[in-house]
Structure formats: C-alpha cells, structure tokens
Short mmCIF file of C-alpha atoms in Angstrom, two decimals:
data_model
loop_
_atom_site.label_atom_id
_atom_site.label_comp_id
_atom_site.label_asym_id
_atom_site.label_seq_id
_atom_site.Cartn_x
_atom_site.Cartn_y
_atom_site.Cartn_z
CA MET A 3 -19.29 14.25 44.22
CA SER A 4 -18.16 16.23 41.29
CA ASN A 5 -16.55 13.25 39.77
CA PHE A 6 -19.89 11.48 39.98
CA VAL A 7 -21.75 14.25 38.19
CA TYR A 8 -19.06 14.33 35.52
CA MET A 9 -19.30 10.57 35.11
CA HIS A 10 -23.08 10.64 35.07
CA ASN A 11 -23.09 13.21 32.36
CA ASP A 12 -20.82 11.25 30.12
CA GLN A 13 -23.02 8.20 30.56
CA GLU A 14 -26.02 10.32 29.79
CA LEU A 15 -24.46 11.59 26.65
CA VAL A 16 -23.32 7.98 25.46
CA ILE A 17 -26.91 6.95 25.96
CA GLN A 18 -28.14 9.87 24.06
CA PHE A 19 -25.62 9.20 21.23
CA LYS A 20 -26.96 5.56 21.02
CA GLN A 21 -30.49 6.92 20.39
CA SER A 22 -29.75 8.00 16.89
CA SER A 23 -31.95 11.13 16.87
CA GLN A 24 -29.55 13.07 18.93
CA LYS A 25 -26.28 11.42 17.82
CA GLU A 26 -24.35 14.62 16.67
CA ALA A 27 -25.38 16.83 19.57
CA ALA A 28 -24.34 14.20 22.22
CA PHE A 29 -21.09 13.52 20.19
CA THR A 30 -20.27 17.27 20.09
CA GLN A 31 -20.68 17.58 23.80
CA LEU A 32 -18.42 14.64 24.60
CA LEU A 33 -15.88 15.98 22.18
CA LYS A 34 -15.96 19.45 23.58
CA ARG A 35 -15.52 18.01 27.12
CA HIS A 36 -12.45 15.74 26.42
CA GLN A 37 -10.85 17.03 23.21
CA GLN A 38 -8.03 18.87 25.11
CA LYS A 39 -7.24 15.86 27.37
CA VAL A 40 -7.02 13.59 24.41
CA TYR A 41 -4.96 16.03 22.47
CA TYR A 42 -2.39 16.56 25.18
CA GLN A 43 -2.16 12.88 25.90
CA ILE A 44 -1.16 12.40 22.42
CA LYS A 45 1.00 15.28 21.98
CA ARG A 46 3.06 14.20 25.03
CA MET A 47 4.00 11.13 23.07
CA VAL A 48 4.45 12.31 19.53
CA ASN A 49 5.79 15.97 20.25
CA HIS A 50 4.58 17.43 17.08
CA HIS A 51 1.35 19.23 16.74
CA ASP A 52 0.45 18.09 13.09
CA ASP A 53 1.05 14.41 14.13
CA ALA A 54 -1.05 14.99 17.41
CA ASP A 55 -3.82 16.61 15.33
CA ASP A 56 -3.87 13.74 12.81
CA ILE A 57 -4.10 11.17 15.54
CA ALA A 58 -6.63 13.23 17.65
CA GLN A 59 -8.97 13.32 14.58
CA LEU A 60 -8.53 9.56 13.97
CA VAL A 61 -9.49 8.87 17.62
CA TRP A 62 -12.66 10.96 17.41
CA ILE A 63 -13.73 9.38 14.08
CA LYS A 64 -13.11 6.06 15.80
CA VAL A 65 -15.32 7.08 18.77
CA TRP A 66 -18.05 8.12 16.36
CA ASN A 67 -17.93 4.71 14.58
CA LYS A 68 -17.54 2.61 17.80
CA LEU A 69 -19.50 4.26 20.51
CA ASP A 70 -22.67 2.31 19.67
CA GLY A 71 -20.80 -0.84 20.70
CA PHE A 72 -19.42 0.69 23.97
CA LYS A 73 -20.91 -1.36 26.82
CA MET A 74 -20.38 1.19 29.53
CA GLU A 75 -18.51 -1.26 31.61
CA SER A 76 -15.79 1.30 32.27
CA GLU A 77 -15.97 5.15 32.47
CA PHE A 78 -16.29 6.71 28.98
CA SER A 79 -13.08 8.87 29.55
CA THR A 80 -11.07 5.37 30.31
CA TRP A 81 -12.47 3.93 27.12
CA LEU A 82 -11.67 7.16 25.23
CA PHE A 83 -8.08 7.25 26.61
CA ARG A 84 -7.61 3.70 25.67
CA VAL A 85 -8.79 4.46 21.99
CA ALA A 86 -6.22 7.33 22.00
CA TYR A 87 -3.48 5.11 23.56
CA ASN A 88 -4.00 2.53 20.85
CA GLU A 89 -4.12 4.98 17.97
CA THR A 90 -0.88 6.64 19.25
CA LEU A 91 0.86 3.31 19.43
CA ASN A 92 -0.22 2.37 15.97
CA PHE A 93 1.03 5.80 14.69
CA ILE A 94 4.47 5.35 16.44
CA ALA A 95 4.79 1.79 15.02
CA LYS A 96 4.05 3.00 11.48
CA GLN A 97 6.44 5.77 11.81
CA LYS A 98 9.21 3.47 13.11
CA LYS A 99 8.59 1.24 10.03
CA GLN A 100 8.62 4.11 7.57
CA SER A 101 11.44 6.01 9.09
CA SER A 102 15.14 4.69 8.92
CA GLN A 103 16.26 7.40 11.20
CA ASN A 104 18.39 6.28 14.18
CA ILE A 105 17.82 7.33 17.80
CA SER A 106 20.43 9.99 17.72
CA ALA A 107 18.80 11.64 14.74
CA ASP A 108 15.57 11.15 16.39
CA ILE A 109 16.85 13.01 19.53
CA LEU A 110 18.12 15.84 17.30
CA ASP A 111 14.68 16.10 15.71
CA TYR A 112 13.23 16.21 19.33
CA GLU A 113 15.54 19.05 20.19
CA ASN A 114 14.68 20.89 17.06
CA ALA A 115 11.03 20.52 17.96
CA SER A 116 11.65 21.82 21.52
CA VAL A 117 13.43 25.01 20.23
CA GLY A 118 10.98 25.48 17.45
CA SER A 119 9.16 28.68 16.79
CA ASP A 120 5.87 27.72 18.54
CA HIS A 121 7.57 26.71 21.61
CA PRO A 122 9.14 28.85 24.28
CA LYS A 123 12.96 28.72 24.56
CA SER A 124 14.07 25.39 26.30
CA THR A 125 16.71 25.18 29.01
CA SER A 126 19.51 22.57 29.05
CA ILE A 127 17.76 20.71 31.74
CA GLN A 128 14.54 20.71 29.91
CA ILE A 129 16.15 19.31 26.77
CA ALA A 130 17.83 16.57 28.89
CA LEU A 131 14.56 15.68 30.41
CA GLU A 132 12.86 15.40 27.03
CA GLN A 133 15.77 13.23 25.72
CA ALA A 134 15.40 11.06 28.75
CA ILE A 135 11.57 10.82 28.14
CA LYS A 136 12.03 10.03 24.50
CA GLN A 137 14.39 7.11 25.19
CA LEU A 138 11.81 5.28 27.38
CA PRO A 139 9.83 2.42 25.83
CA GLU A 140 6.43 3.61 24.59
CA LYS A 141 4.43 1.89 27.34
CA GLN A 142 6.58 3.29 30.19
CA ARG A 143 6.57 6.70 28.59
CA PHE A 144 2.74 6.52 28.47
CA VAL A 145 2.37 5.33 31.99
CA PHE A 146 4.62 8.09 33.24
CA MET A 147 2.68 10.64 31.41
CA LEU A 148 -0.68 9.53 32.54
CA ARG A 149 0.50 9.21 36.12
CA TYR A 150 2.45 12.53 36.49
CA PHE A 151 0.64 14.89 34.06
CA ASP A 152 -2.99 13.44 33.93
CA GLU A 153 -2.79 12.23 37.52
CA LEU A 154 -4.59 9.12 36.77
CA SER A 155 -5.00 6.33 39.42
CA TYR A 156 -3.03 3.06 38.63
CA GLU A 157 -6.35 1.28 38.20
CA LYS A 158 -7.27 3.66 35.55
CA ILE A 159 -3.87 3.51 33.87
CA ALA A 160 -4.08 -0.32 33.99
CA GLU A 161 -7.41 -0.23 32.10
CA VAL A 162 -6.20 2.44 29.52
CA THR A 163 -2.87 0.43 28.73
CA GLY A 164 -4.50 -3.04 29.11
CA THR A 165 -2.24 -4.16 32.02
CA THR A 166 -2.66 -4.99 35.67
CA VAL A 167 -2.45 -2.46 38.51
CA GLY A 168 0.90 -4.16 39.46
CA GLY A 169 2.06 -3.92 35.92
CA ALA A 170 1.18 -0.23 35.67
CA LYS A 171 3.00 0.46 39.03
CA ALA A 172 6.04 -1.37 37.73
CA ASN A 173 6.01 0.55 34.45
CA PHE A 174 6.00 3.88 36.32
CA HIS A 175 8.87 2.95 38.57
CA GLN A 176 10.90 1.47 35.78
CA ALA A 177 10.34 4.65 33.81
CA LEU A 178 11.72 6.64 36.65
CA LYS A 179 14.70 4.40 37.19
CA LYS A 180 15.65 4.50 33.57
CA MET A 181 15.43 8.30 33.40
CA GLU A 182 17.60 8.55 36.39
CA GLU A 183 20.17 6.44 34.64
CA ILE A 184 19.96 8.39 31.48
CA LEU A 185 20.27 11.77 33.22
CA LYS A 186 23.27 10.47 35.35
CA LYS A 187 25.00 9.59 32.09
CA ASP A 188 24.52 13.01 30.73
CA MET B 182 -10.74 6.51 53.00
CA GLU B 183 -9.74 4.66 49.86
CA ASN B 184 -9.78 7.90 47.92
CA THR B 185 -7.49 9.44 50.39
CA SER B 186 -4.92 6.67 50.11
CA VAL B 187 -5.12 6.89 46.28
CA GLN B 188 -4.50 10.67 46.59
CA ASN B 189 -1.56 10.14 48.98
CA ASN B 190 -0.03 7.60 46.63
CA LEU B 191 -0.30 10.08 43.74
CA ILE B 192 1.24 12.83 45.84
CA GLU B 193 4.09 10.45 46.79
CA ASP B 194 4.66 9.46 43.18
CA LYS B 195 4.72 13.14 42.04
CA GLU B 196 7.21 13.98 44.83
CA LEU B 197 9.46 11.10 43.66
CA VAL B 198 9.37 12.42 40.05
CA GLU B 199 10.14 15.99 41.25
CA GLN B 200 13.16 14.90 43.31
CA LEU B 201 14.71 13.30 40.19
CA LEU B 202 13.43 15.82 37.63
CA THR B 203 13.19 19.39 38.63
CA LYS B 204 9.64 20.77 38.96
CA GLU B 205 10.57 23.71 36.69
CA ALA B 206 11.75 21.43 33.94
CA LEU B 207 8.63 19.38 34.23
CA ALA B 208 6.33 22.43 34.19
CA SER B 209 8.33 23.80 31.23
CA LEU B 210 7.83 20.47 29.28
CA GLU B 211 4.13 20.53 30.00
CA ASN B 212 3.96 24.16 28.86
CA ASN B 213 5.50 23.16 25.54
CA ASN B 214 3.07 20.38 25.20
CA MET B 215 0.17 22.73 26.02
CA SER B 216 1.05 25.17 23.14
CA VAL B 217 -1.31 24.84 20.27
CA PRO B 218 -2.08 27.05 17.21
CA ALA B 219 -4.50 29.79 17.80
CA HIS B 220 -8.16 28.76 17.87
CA TYR B 221 -7.21 25.13 17.31
CA PHE B 222 -9.59 23.61 19.82
CA GLU B 223 -12.44 26.05 18.61
CA ASN B 224 -12.26 24.68 15.06
CA PHE B 225 -11.40 21.06 15.93
CA GLU B 226 -14.94 20.05 16.39
CA SER B 227 -16.18 21.18 12.94
CA ARG B 228 -13.17 19.58 11.20
CA VAL B 229 -13.92 16.16 12.93
CA LEU B 230 -17.61 16.35 12.04
CA ASN B 231 -16.68 17.24 8.47
CA ASN B 232 -14.41 14.16 8.24
CA ILE B 233 -17.14 11.97 9.66
CA HIS B 234 -19.71 13.15 7.27
CA ALA B 235 -17.11 12.76 4.35
CA SER B 236 -16.39 9.15 5.44
CA ASN B 237 -19.93 8.26 6.04
CA GLN B 238 -21.39 9.66 2.90
CA PRO B 239 -23.53 6.97 1.21
CA ALA B 240 -22.99 6.17 -2.45
CA ARG B 241 -24.81 8.46 -4.79
CA ILE B 242 -27.91 7.15 -6.44
CA PHE B 243 -29.20 8.79 -9.53
CA LYS B 244 -33.04 8.86 -9.66
CA LEU B 245 -34.53 8.91 -13.15
CA ALA B 246 -37.86 10.63 -13.90
CA LYS B 247 -40.77 8.19 -14.75
CA TRP B 248 -40.68 9.15 -18.48
CA SER B 249 -36.83 8.49 -18.79
CA GLN B 250 -37.37 5.14 -17.02
CA LEU B 251 -40.00 4.29 -19.64
CA ALA B 252 -37.94 5.51 -22.60
CA ILE B 253 -35.07 3.37 -21.48
CA ALA B 254 -37.13 0.33 -21.03
CA ALA B 255 -38.87 0.89 -24.42
CA SER B 256 -35.50 1.20 -26.25
CA PHE B 257 -34.34 -2.07 -24.67
CA LEU B 258 -37.55 -3.70 -25.66
CA THR B 259 -37.24 -2.50 -29.28
CA ILE B 260 -33.68 -3.66 -29.41
CA ILE B 261 -34.72 -7.27 -28.22
CA ILE B 262 -37.70 -7.46 -30.46
CA SER B 263 -35.90 -6.28 -33.65
CA SER B 264 -32.97 -8.65 -33.13
CA TYR B 265 -35.43 -11.46 -32.60
CA LEU B 266 -37.26 -10.58 -35.84
CA PHE B 267 -34.00 -10.25 -37.77
CA PHE B 268 -32.89 -13.75 -36.83
CA GLN B 269 -36.33 -15.18 -37.42
CA SER B 270 -36.49 -13.74 -40.99
CA GLY B 271 -33.02 -15.24 -41.73
CA LYS B 272 -34.27 -18.63 -40.67
CA ASN B 273 -37.39 -18.28 -42.78
CA ASN B 274 -35.42 -17.31 -45.87
CA GLN B 275 -33.45 -20.58 -45.59
CA GLN B 276 -36.66 -22.57 -45.11
CA ASP B 277 -38.33 -20.79 -48.15
CA GLN B 278 -35.69 -22.22 -50.64
CA PRO B 279 -37.75 -24.81 -52.92
CA ILE B 280 -36.74 -28.39 -52.74
CA VAL B 281 -36.57 -29.88 -56.24
CA SER B 282 -36.23 -33.46 -57.14
CA LEU B 283 -34.09 -34.63 -60.04
CA HIS B 284 -37.01 -35.87 -62.08
CA GLU B 285 -38.66 -32.51 -62.04
CA ILE B 286 -35.63 -30.90 -63.84
CA PRO B 287 -36.11 -30.82 -67.56
CA SER B 288 -33.56 -32.97 -69.48
CA ALA B 289 -32.64 -30.08 -71.79
CA GLU B 290 -31.47 -28.17 -68.59
CA ILE B 291 -29.51 -31.21 -67.43
CA ASP B 292 -27.86 -31.59 -70.80
CA ALA B 293 -26.92 -28.01 -70.97
CA TYR B 294 -25.37 -28.36 -67.45
CA VAL B 295 -23.33 -31.48 -68.48
CA ASN B 296 -22.30 -29.84 -71.68
CA SER B 297 -21.07 -26.62 -70.01
CA ASN B 298 -18.79 -28.86 -67.85
CA GLU B 299 -17.84 -31.36 -70.68
CA TRP B 300 -14.29 -29.88 -71.17
CA VAL B 301 -13.52 -30.35 -67.42
CA ALA B 302 -14.96 -33.81 -67.54
CA GLU B 303 -12.79 -34.71 -70.58
CA ILE B 304 -9.54 -33.66 -69.02
CA ASP B 305 -10.48 -35.84 -65.98
CA TRP B 306 -11.07 -38.94 -68.19
CA GLN B 307 -7.87 -38.31 -70.30
CA GLU B 308 -5.83 -37.93 -67.06
CA GLU B 309 -7.40 -41.31 -65.71
CA ILE B 310 -6.54 -43.02 -68.99
CA ASN B 311 -3.00 -41.63 -69.00
CA VAL B 312 -2.28 -43.01 -65.58
CA GLU B 313 -3.81 -46.32 -66.24
CA SER B 314 -1.77 -46.82 -69.57
CA ALA B 315 1.46 -45.75 -67.89
CA HIS B 316 0.80 -48.55 -65.26
CA LEU B 317 -0.03 -51.11 -67.83
CA GLU B 318 3.21 -50.21 -69.81
CA LYS B 319 5.31 -50.56 -66.72
CA LEU B 320 3.65 -54.08 -66.01
CA ASN B 321 4.28 -55.14 -69.60
CA ASN B 322 7.98 -54.18 -69.49
CA HIS B 323 8.23 -56.12 -66.25
CA LEU B 324 6.75 -59.26 -67.79
CA LEU B 325 9.01 -58.95 -70.89
CA LYS B 326 12.12 -58.80 -68.65
CA ASP B 327 10.95 -61.85 -66.78
CA SER B 328 10.36 -63.93 -69.94
CA ASN B 329 13.74 -62.86 -71.41
CA ASN B 330 15.47 -64.01 -68.26
CA SER B 331 13.73 -67.37 -68.12
CA GLN B 332 14.52 -67.94 -71.85
CA TYR B 333 18.29 -67.08 -71.10
CA HIS B 334 18.37 -69.59 -68.38
CA ASN B 335 16.78 -72.34 -70.43
CA ASN B 336 19.30 -71.81 -73.18
CA ASN B 337 22.07 -72.17 -70.86
#
C-alpha cells in the first residue's frame, strides 16, 4: 500500500513538472525524495565522493532536461535509476580511456580510498571484499549492488540495466561466483 | 502471493551473499559508501538548480531605447545617401567635360601645338630616314657584289 502511495506521488509530481508553471517545485520534491538513493547507487560504483557528486549532478540535470519526454511507462524511480546507471557507465568508460593505470594500481587506489580520512578504518576482510567487488565487470557489479544493497527485484534491475529478468539473475549469480573465486585466491 | 515469493527470493539471495561475504564486512562497506561530507544533501538541491539555471540561461539581448534606434537608423541613412551623392557627382563631372570637334579649334592653337612638338617629330623622321637609307645601302652593296660576280664569270 505504501508503495502505491509513493508511486502515485512520483507520478503526480512528474505530471506537475510537465505543467511548466510548477516545474521547479515538482522537480525539487522529486530530487529531495530520491537524491540519496541516486547518490549511493553511484558512489558504490565509483567509490569517490567527488566523482559521485559530479555524476549525481549530471543525472539530475539530465532529469530536468528529459523529464518532459518521460512517458511514464515505468516507475519514475526505475527511469531515474536507469539515467544514473547510464551516466555512471559513461563516466567509468571515460575514466578508463583517460587513465593508463593498470588494475593493480587501481586496487591500490581503492585501498587508499577505503582507509582515507573520511572513512572509518577498514578491516582486512573488508578490503578483500572491496577488491573483489572492484574486479567485477561493471554490469555484474551494478546488478550485485542493486540486488543486495538497494534490494531491487530482478524485474526492476532488468529495466534499469536494460536486460531481461533472466539476464539480471545470471549477472547476480555470476558476480557471486566470481567474488568467491577472487576471495579464495586471496 | 507474488510479492511474498519476490520477497523470499530476495531474502534467499541476501543469505547467499552473506554466506560468502561476512555480514559485518558488507555492512562496513555500506557504511563507507554512506559517509558524505557534512550538509552535503542539504546543499545538493540548490547546487543542482544553480547549474540548471546556468545551463538554460538564454542568450542576452540588448534592448535599445527608441531614440538610440532612431539615431542608429539615421546615421546609416546619412552614410548611404552621402555615398550615393558622392558617386553621382563624380559621374556628373565626367559628363560635364565639353566635347570639342577639330574644326572648332582655332588654327593658331593647332600650329602652336604642332610647333611645340616639332623637335620630337623631327627626331622621329630623322630616325626613319636613317633606317631606310641603311637598308638601301645594304641592298646596293648586294647588287654590286652580284654584278661583279657575273662579270667575273663572263670573263672566264
């Protein structure tokens, strides 16, 4: 029931946004409601606050520019997660192009980020886990995060990542298998 | 019923993850991801809106006062009219030159003109005569040679 109310409210705000007189008010409400989920979804993928902040801002600017064309065939939150997913993948692809760093240096960077001043002290198990997650292909990593931390259904994950339900399930289980292999090696 | 099975599947998947990766490590990982600078989410909305307004700002259009518009139009008009008049007057000057036929010129004026150029004319004639006489001399020499040769042949 609460889910319905939540969905209904989002839809109402989208309609309100499309009536240009109340655009900003509706947008602000949507942003306030979803900004944290979007930010955390991005941060789990890029690990650094500054990068996550840049991507999150791009996502919301895109939402402002594209929401008029949103046909409401899916939930607003699913559409929003999809925008965030695409922007994050674009960012990672650009970074890969720019950076000539190899995986080991990347892992080192990851470790440094984990023990950085704005993070609590990381245990060795946690560092191993972070390294294992970091080594997953982007799509598997994304599916794993959406399933475990955001607790999304496979149907919704499939919509966000643009795959089938079966594909989303396969990605999740492959991610688990791969992490198990990596952790066993260590 | 369907919701319950979806929920059960989710619980099963989470248990599967927690068997492989300890719950504590996963919680700690999520805590790290949850840490953000102070007041980050409070200020985020205004930063996004500022960026949106900055990117959607229309091009600045300068509006001139009525008198400035008239002054600019008048100066353009003045430039166009004055350049037209300038070119027209140039044309008229050329057309205003009087056309005089030869018989209208007094003979004394023609004589004076010819006399003033007499020396130049003489040189020209002298040069013509010199060239012509040199040519005739060559021809004469050639004929003389020919007649001498034929005489020599006849004698032999």
